[in-house]
Coordinates of N, CA and C in Angstrom, one line a residue:
X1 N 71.3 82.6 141.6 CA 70.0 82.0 141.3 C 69.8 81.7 139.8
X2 N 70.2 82.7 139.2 CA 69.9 82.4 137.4 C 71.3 81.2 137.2
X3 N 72.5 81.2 137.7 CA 73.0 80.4 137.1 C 72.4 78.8 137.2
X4 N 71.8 78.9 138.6 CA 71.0 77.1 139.2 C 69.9 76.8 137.8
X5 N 69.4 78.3 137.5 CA 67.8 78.0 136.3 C 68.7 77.4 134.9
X6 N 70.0 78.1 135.0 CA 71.0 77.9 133.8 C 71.0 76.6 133.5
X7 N 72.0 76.3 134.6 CA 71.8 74.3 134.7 C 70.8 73.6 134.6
X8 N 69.7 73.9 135.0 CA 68.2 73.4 135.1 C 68.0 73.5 133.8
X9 N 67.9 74.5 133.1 CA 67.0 74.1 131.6 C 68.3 73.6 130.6
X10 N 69.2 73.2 130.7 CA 70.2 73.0 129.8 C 69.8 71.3 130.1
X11 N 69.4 71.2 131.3 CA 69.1 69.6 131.9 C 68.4 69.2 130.9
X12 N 67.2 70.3 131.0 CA 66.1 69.6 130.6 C 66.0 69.8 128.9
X13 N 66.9 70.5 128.2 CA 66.6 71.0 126.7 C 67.5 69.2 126.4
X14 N 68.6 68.9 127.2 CA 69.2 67.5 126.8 C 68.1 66.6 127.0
X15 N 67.5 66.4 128.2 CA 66.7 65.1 127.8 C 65.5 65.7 127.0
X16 N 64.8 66.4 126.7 CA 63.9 66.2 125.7 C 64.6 66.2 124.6
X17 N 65.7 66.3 124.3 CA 66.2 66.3 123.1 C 66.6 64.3 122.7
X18 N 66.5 63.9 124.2 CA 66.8 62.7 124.3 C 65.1 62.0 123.7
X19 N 64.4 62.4 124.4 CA 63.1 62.1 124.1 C 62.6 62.0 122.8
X20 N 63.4 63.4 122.0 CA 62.7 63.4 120.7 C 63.3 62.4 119.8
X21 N 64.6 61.9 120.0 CA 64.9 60.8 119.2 C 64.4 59.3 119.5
X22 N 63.7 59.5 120.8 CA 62.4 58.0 120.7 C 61.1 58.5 120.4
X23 N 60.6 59.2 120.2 CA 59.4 59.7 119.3 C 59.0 58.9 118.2
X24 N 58.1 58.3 117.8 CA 57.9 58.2 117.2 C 56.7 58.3 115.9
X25 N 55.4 59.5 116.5 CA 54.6 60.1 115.7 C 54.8 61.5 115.2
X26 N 54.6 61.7 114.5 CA 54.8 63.2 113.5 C 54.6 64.4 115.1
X27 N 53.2 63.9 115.1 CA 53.0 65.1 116.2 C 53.7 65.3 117.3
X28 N 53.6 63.9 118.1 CA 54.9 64.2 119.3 C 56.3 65.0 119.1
X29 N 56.8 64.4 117.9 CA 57.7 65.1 117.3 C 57.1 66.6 117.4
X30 N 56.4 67.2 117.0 CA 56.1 68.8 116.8 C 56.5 69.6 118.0
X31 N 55.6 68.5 119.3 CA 55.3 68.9 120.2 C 56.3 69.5 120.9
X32 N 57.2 68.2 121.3 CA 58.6 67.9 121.7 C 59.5 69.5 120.8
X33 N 59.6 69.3 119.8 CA 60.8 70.6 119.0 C 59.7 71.6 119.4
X34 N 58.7 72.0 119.9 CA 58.2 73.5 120.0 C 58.9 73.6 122.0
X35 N 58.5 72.8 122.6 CA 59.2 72.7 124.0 C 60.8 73.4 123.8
X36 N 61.5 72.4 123.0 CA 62.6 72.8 123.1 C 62.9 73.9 122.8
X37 N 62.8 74.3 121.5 CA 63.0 75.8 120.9 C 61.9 77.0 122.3
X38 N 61.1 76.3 123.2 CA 60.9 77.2 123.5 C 61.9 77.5 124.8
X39 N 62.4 76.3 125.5 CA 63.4 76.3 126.9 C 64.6 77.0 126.1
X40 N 65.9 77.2 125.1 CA 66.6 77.4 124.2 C 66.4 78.9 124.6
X41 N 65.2 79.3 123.9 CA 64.5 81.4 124.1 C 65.1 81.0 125.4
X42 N 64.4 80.7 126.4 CA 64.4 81.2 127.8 C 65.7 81.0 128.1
X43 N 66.5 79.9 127.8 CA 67.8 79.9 128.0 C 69.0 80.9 127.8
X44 N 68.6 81.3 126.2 CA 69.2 82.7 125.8 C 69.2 83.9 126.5
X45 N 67.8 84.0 126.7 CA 67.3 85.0 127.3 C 68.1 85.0 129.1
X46 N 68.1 84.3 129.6 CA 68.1 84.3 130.9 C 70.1 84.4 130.9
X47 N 70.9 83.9 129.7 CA 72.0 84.6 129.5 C 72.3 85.7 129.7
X48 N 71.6 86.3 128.7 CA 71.6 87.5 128.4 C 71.1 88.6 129.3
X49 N 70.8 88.4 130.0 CA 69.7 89.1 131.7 C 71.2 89.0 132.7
X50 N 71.7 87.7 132.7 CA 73.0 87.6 133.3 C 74.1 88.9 133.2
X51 N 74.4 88.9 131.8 CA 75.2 89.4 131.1 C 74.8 91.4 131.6
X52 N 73.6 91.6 131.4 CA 73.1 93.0 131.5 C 73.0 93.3 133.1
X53 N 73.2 92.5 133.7 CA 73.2 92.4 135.1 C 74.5 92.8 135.9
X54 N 75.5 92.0 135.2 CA 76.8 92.6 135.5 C 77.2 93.8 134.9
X55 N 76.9 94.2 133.8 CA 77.2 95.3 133.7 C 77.1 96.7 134.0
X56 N 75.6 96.4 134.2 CA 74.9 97.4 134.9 C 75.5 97.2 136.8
X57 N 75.9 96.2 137.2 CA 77.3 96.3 138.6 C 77.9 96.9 138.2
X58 N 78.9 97.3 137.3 CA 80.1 97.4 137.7 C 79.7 99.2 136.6
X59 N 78.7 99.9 135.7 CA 78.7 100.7 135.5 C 77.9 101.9 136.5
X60 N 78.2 103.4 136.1 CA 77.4 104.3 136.8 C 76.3 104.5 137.1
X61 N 75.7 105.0 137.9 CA 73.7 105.3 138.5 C 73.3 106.0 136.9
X62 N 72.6 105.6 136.5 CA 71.7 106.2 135.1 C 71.0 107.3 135.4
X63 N 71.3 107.8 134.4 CA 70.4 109.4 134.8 C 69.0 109.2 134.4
X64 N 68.3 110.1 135.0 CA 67.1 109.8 134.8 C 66.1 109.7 132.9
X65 N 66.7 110.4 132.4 CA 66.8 110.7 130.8 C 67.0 108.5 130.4
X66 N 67.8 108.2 131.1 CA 68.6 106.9 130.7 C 67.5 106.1 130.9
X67 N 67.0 106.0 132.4 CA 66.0 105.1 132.9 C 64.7 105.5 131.7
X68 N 63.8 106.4 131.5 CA 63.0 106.5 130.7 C 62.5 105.9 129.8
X69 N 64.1 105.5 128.8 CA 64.4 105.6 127.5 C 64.2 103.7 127.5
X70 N 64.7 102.9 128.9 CA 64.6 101.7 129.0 C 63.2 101.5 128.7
X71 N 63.7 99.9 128.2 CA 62.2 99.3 127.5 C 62.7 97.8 128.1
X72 N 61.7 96.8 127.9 CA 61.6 95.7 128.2 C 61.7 95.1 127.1
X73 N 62.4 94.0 126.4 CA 62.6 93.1 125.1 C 61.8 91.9 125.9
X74 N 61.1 91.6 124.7 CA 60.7 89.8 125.0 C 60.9 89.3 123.6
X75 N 61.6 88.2 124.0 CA 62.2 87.1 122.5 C 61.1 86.2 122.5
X76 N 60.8 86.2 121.1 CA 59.2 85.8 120.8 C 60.1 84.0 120.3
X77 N 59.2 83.4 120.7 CA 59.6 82.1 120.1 C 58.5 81.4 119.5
X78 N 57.3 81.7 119.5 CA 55.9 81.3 118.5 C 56.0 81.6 117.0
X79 N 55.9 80.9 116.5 CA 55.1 81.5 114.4 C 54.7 80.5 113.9
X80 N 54.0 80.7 113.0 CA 53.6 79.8 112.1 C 54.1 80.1 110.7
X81 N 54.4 79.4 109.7 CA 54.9 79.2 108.7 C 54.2 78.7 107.7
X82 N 54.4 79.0 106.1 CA 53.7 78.5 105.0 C 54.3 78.9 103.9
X83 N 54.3 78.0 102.6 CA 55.2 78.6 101.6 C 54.8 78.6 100.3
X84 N 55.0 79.4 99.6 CA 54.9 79.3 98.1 C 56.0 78.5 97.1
X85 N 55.8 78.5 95.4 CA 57.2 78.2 94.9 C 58.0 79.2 95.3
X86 N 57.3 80.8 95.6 CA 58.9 81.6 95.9 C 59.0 82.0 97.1
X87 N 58.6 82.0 98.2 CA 58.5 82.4 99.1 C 58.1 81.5 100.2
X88 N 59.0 81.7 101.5 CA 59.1 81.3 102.7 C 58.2 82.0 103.5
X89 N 56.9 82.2 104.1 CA 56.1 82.8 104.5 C 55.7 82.6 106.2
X90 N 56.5 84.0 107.3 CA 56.4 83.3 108.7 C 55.5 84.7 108.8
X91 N 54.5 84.0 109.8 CA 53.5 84.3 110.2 C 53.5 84.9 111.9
X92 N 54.0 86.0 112.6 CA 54.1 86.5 113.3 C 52.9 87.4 114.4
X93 N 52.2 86.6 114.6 CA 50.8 87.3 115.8 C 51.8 88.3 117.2
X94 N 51.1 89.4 116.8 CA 51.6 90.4 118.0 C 50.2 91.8 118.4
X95 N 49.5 91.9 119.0 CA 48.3 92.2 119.3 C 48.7 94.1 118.6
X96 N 48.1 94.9 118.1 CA 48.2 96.3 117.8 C 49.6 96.7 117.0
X97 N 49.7 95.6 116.4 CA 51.1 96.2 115.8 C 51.2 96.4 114.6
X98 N 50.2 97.0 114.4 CA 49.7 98.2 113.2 C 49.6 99.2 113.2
X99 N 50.2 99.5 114.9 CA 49.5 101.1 115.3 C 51.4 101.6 115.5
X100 N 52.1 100.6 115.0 CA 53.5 101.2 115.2 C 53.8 101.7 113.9
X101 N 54.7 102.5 114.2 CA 55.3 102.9 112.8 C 56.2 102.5 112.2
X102 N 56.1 102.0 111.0 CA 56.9 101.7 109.6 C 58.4 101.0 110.2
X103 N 59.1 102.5 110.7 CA 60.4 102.1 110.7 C 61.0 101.7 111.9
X104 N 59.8 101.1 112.9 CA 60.0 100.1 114.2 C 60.2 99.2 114.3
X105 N 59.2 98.2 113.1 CA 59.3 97.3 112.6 C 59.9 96.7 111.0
X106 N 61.2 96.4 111.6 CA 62.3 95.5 110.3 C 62.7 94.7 110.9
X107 N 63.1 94.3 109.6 CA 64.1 92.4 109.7 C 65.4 92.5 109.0
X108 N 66.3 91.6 110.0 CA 68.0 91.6 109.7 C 67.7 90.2 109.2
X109 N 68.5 90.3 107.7 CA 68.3 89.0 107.1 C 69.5 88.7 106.9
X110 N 70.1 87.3 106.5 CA 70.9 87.0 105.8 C 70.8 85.5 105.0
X111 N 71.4 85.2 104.1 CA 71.1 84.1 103.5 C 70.6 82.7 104.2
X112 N 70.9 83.0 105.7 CA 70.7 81.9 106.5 C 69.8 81.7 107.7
X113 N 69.4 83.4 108.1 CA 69.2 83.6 108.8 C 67.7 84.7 109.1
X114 N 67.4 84.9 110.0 CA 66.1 86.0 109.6 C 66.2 86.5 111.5
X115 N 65.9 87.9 111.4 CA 65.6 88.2 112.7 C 64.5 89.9 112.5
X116 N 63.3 89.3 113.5 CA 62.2 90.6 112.9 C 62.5 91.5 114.3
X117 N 62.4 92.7 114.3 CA 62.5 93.7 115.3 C 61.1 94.5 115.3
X118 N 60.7 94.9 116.4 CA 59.1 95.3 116.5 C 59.3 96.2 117.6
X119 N 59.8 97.6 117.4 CA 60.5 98.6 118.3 C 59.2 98.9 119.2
X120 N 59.3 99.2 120.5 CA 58.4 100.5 121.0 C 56.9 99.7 121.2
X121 N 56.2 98.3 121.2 CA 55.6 98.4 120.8 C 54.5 98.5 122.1
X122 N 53.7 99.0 123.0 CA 53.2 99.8 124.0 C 54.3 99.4 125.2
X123 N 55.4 99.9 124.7 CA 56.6 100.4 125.5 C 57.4 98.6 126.0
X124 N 57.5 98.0 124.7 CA 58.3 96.8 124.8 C 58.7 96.6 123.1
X125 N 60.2 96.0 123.7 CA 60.4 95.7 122.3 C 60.3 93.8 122.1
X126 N 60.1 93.6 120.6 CA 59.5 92.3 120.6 C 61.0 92.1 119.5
X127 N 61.4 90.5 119.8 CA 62.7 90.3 119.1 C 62.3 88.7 118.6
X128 N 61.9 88.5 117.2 CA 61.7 86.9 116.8 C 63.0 86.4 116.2
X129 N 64.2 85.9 116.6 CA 65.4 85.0 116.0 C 64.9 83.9 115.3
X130 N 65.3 83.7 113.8 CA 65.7 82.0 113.7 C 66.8 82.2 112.7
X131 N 67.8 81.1 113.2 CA 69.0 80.4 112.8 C 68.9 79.6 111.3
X132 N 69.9 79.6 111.4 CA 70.0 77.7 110.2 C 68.9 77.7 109.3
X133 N 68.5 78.6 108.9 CA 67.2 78.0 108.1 C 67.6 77.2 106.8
X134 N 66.2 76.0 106.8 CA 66.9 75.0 105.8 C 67.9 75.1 104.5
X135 N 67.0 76.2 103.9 CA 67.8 76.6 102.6 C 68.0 77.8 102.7
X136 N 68.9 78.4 101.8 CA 69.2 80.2 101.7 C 68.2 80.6 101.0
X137 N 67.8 81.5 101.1 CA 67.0 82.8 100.9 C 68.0 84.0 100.1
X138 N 67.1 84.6 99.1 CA 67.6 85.8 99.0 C 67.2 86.9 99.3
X139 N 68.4 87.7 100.6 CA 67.9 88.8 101.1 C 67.4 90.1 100.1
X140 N 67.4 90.5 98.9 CA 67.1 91.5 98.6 C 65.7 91.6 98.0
X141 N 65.2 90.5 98.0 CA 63.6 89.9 97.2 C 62.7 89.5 98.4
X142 N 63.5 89.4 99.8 CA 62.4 89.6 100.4 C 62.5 90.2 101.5
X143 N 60.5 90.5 101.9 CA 60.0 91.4 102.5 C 59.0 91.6 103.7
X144 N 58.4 92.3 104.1 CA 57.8 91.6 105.2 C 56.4 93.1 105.6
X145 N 55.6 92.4 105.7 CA 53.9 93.5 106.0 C 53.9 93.8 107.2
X146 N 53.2 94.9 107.7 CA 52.7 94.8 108.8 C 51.1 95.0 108.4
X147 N 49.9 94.0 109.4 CA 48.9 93.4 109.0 C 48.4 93.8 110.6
X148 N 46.9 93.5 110.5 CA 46.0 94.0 112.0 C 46.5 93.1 112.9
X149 N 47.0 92.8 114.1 CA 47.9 92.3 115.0 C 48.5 91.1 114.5
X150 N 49.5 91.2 113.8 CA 50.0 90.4 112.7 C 51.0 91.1 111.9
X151 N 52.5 90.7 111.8 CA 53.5 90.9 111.1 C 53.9 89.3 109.9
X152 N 53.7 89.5 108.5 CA 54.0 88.6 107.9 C 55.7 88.8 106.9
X153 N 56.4 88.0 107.1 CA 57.5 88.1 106.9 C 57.8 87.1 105.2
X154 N 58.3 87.9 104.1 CA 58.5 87.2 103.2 C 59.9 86.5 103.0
X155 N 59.9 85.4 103.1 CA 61.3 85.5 102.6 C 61.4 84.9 101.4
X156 N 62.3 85.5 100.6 CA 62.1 84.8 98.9 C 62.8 83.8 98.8
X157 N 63.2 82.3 98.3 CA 63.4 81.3 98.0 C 64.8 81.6 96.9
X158 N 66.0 81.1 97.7 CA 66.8 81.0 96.4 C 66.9 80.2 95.4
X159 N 66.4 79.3 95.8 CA 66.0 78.3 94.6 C 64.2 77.6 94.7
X160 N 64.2 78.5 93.8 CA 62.6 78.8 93.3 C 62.0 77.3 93.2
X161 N 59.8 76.9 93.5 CA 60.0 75.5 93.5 C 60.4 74.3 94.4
X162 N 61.5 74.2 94.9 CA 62.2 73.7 95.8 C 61.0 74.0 97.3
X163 N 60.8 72.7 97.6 CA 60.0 72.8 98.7 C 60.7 72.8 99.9
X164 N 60.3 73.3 101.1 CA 61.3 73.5 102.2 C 60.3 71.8 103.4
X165 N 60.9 71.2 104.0 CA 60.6 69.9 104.8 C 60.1 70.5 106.3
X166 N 61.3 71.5 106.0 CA 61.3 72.3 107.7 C 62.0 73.4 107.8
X167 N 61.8 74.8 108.6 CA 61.9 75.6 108.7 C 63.3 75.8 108.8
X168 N 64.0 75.2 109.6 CA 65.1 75.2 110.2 C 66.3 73.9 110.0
X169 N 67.8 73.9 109.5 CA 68.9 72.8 110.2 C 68.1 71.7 111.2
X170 N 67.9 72.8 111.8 CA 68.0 71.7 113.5 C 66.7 71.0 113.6
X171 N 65.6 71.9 113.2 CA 64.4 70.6 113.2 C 64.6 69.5 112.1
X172 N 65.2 69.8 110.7 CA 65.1 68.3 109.9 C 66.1 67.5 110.4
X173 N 67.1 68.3 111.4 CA 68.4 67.7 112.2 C 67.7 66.4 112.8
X174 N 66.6 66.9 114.1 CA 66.4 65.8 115.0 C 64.9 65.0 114.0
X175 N 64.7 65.5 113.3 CA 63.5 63.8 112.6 C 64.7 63.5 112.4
X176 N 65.5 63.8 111.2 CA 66.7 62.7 110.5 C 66.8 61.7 111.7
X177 N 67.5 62.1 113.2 CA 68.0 61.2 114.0 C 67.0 60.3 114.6
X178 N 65.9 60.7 114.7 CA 65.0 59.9 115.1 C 64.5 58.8 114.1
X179 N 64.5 59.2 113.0 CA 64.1 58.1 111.6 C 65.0 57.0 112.0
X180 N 66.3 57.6 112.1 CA 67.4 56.5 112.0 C 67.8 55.9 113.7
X181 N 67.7 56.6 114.4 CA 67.5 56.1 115.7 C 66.5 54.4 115.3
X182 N 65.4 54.5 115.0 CA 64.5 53.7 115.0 C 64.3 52.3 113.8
X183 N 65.4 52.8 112.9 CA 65.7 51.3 111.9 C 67.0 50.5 112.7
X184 N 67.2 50.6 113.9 CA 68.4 50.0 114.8 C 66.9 49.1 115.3
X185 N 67.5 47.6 115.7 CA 67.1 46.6 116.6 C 67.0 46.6 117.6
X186 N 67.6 48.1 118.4 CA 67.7 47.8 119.8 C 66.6 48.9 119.8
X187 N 66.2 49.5 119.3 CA 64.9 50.6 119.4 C 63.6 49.5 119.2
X188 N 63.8 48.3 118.3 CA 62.0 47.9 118.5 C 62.0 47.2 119.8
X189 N 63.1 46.8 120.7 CA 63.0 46.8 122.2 C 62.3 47.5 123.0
X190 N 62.3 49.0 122.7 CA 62.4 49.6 123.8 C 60.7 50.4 123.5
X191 N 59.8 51.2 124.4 CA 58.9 51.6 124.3 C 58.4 52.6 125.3
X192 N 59.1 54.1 124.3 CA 59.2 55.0 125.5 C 57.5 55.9 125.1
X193 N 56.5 55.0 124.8 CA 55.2 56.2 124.5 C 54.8 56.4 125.9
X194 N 55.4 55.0 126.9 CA 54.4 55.7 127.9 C 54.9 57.2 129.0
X195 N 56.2 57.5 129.1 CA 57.0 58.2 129.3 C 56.8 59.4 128.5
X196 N 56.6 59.5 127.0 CA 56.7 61.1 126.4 C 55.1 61.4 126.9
X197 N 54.1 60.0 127.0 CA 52.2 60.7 127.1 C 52.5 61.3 128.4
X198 N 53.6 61.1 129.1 CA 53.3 61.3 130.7 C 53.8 62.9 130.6
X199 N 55.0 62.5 129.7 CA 55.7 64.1 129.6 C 54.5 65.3 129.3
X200 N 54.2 64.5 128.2 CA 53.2 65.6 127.5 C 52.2 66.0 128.6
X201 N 51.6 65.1 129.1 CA 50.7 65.8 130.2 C 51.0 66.9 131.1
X202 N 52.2 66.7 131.5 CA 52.9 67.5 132.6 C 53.8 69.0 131.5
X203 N 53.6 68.7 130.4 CA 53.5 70.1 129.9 C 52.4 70.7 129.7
X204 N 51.4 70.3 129.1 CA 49.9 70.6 128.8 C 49.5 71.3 130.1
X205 N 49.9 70.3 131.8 CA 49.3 71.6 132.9 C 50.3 72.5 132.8
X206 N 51.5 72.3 132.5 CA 52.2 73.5 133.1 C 52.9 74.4 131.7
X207 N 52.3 74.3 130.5 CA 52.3 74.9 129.5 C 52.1 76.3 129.6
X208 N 52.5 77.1 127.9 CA 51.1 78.1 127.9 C 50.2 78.1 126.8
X209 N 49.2 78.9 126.6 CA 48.2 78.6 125.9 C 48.8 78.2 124.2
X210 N 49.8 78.5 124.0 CA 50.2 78.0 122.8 C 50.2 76.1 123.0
X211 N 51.2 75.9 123.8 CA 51.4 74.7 123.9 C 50.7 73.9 124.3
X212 N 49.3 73.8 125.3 CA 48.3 73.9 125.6 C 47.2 73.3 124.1
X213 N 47.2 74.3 122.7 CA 46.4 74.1 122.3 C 47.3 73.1 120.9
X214 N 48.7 73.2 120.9 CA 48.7 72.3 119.8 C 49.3 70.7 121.0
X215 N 48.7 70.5 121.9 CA 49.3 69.4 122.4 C 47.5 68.6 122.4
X216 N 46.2 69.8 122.4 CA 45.4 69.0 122.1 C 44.7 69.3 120.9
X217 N 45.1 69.7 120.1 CA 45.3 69.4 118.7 C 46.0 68.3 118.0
X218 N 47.2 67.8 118.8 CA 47.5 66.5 118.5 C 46.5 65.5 119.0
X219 N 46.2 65.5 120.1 CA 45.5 64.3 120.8 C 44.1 64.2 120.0
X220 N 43.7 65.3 119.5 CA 42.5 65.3 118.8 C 42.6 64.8 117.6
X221 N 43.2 64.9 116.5 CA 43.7 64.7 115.2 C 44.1 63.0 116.1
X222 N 44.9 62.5 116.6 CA 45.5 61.1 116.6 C 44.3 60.7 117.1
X223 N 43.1 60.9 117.7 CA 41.6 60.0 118.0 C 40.7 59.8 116.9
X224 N 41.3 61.0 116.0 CA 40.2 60.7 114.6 C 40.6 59.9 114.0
X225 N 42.1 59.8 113.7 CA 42.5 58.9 112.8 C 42.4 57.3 113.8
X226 N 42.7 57.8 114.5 CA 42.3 56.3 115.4 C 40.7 55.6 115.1
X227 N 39.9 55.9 115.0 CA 38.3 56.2 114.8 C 38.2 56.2 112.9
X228 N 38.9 56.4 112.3 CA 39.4 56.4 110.9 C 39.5 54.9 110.7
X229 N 40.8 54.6 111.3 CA 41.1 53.4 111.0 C 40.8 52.0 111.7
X230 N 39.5 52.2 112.2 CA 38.5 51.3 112.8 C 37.4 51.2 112.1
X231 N 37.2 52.3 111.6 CA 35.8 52.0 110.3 C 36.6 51.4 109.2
X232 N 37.9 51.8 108.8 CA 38.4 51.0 107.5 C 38.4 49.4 107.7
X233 N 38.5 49.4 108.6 CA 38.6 47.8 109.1 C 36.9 47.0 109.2

């Protein structure tokens, strides 16, 4: 059964990935890379459930001490982000996780990379990955709070100043291809808005509240400016 879900979102991470390079408003674009990075988690995730699956076949009955000690991991794929000249600043919402202690909550960093761990926290552990981040960071200057349902994560800027475009490789990966998807001749042919509004709708019902509120946060924000640029006129 997991390998058919396997197939199934690998389907679907390719064609939105197809989609995002006919995009052509800032926001769709957001929309579209938060979908994907979010099918990707569940993709990993549902690997790795694979993986613990067989092993737990082929090893011995757990003693009771073993079962106990089991916890539930959920791979967070939400944050918000903001930056200073020195610092890379991700913004991690997690309900009571100020009532954990200290040494529950840390981050495995490396010049490229960032991953926050949130041990125990009412008997789950919480796991946020990100990859490729655009620029390196240096791990010894940064640091990370714990805040009233809220973990803030510093990461210090190796080159101080230096503004970051996007969080990650892979998101200034797919604008780049879409920019340039769309200076080709055979793109002012083609007109896929009415296809991604259709998409979007059919994620908005079957979203969750995250995706939900920045898909009408776009729609809201593109009516004003719509309504903007009717009065300029």
């Amino acid at each position: 059964m997991s390998g058919a879900k396997i197939i199934e979102l690998r389907s679907d991470i390719d064609e939105l990935n197809e989609l995002l390079k006919q995009a052509k408003r800032k926001k769709v674009l957001d929309i579209l890379s938060l979908e994907i990075r979010k099918l990707e988690t569940e993709l990993i995730t549902l690997k790795e459930s694979e993986k613990n699956e067989a092993a737990m076949d082929v090893s011995s009955t757990p003693t009771t001490s073993t079962q106990t000690q089991k916890r539930y991991q959920i791979k967070l794929n939400g944050y918000g982000w903001d930056q200073s000249d020195k610092y890379v600043k991700i913004f991690v919402t997690l309900k009571n996780v100020q009532n954990v202690p200290k040494e529950q909550v840390y981050c495995n960093l490396t010049e490229r990379s960032m991953e926050l761990h949130v041990d125990n926290l009412e008997n789950k552990d919480y796991l946020l990955v990100i990859n490729k981040l655009l620029n390196s960071i240096n791990v010894e200057e940064s640091h990370w709070k714990q805040k009233t349902d809220m973990v803030v994560i510093f990461l210090a800027k190796s080159q101080q100043n230096i503004k970051w475009s996007h969080m990650t490789e892979l998101e200034k990966k797919f604008e780049d291809q879409r920019n340039n998807k769309f200076k080709t001749d055979d793109m002012e042919k083609k007109d896929p808005q009415e296809y991604i509004m259709s998409l979007m709708k059919n994620m908005y019902e079957t979203g969750d509240d995250e995706m939900k509120r920045t898909i009408s946060k776009a729609w809201y924000e593109g009516q004003q400016k719509n309504k903007s640029d009717t009065l300029d006129l």
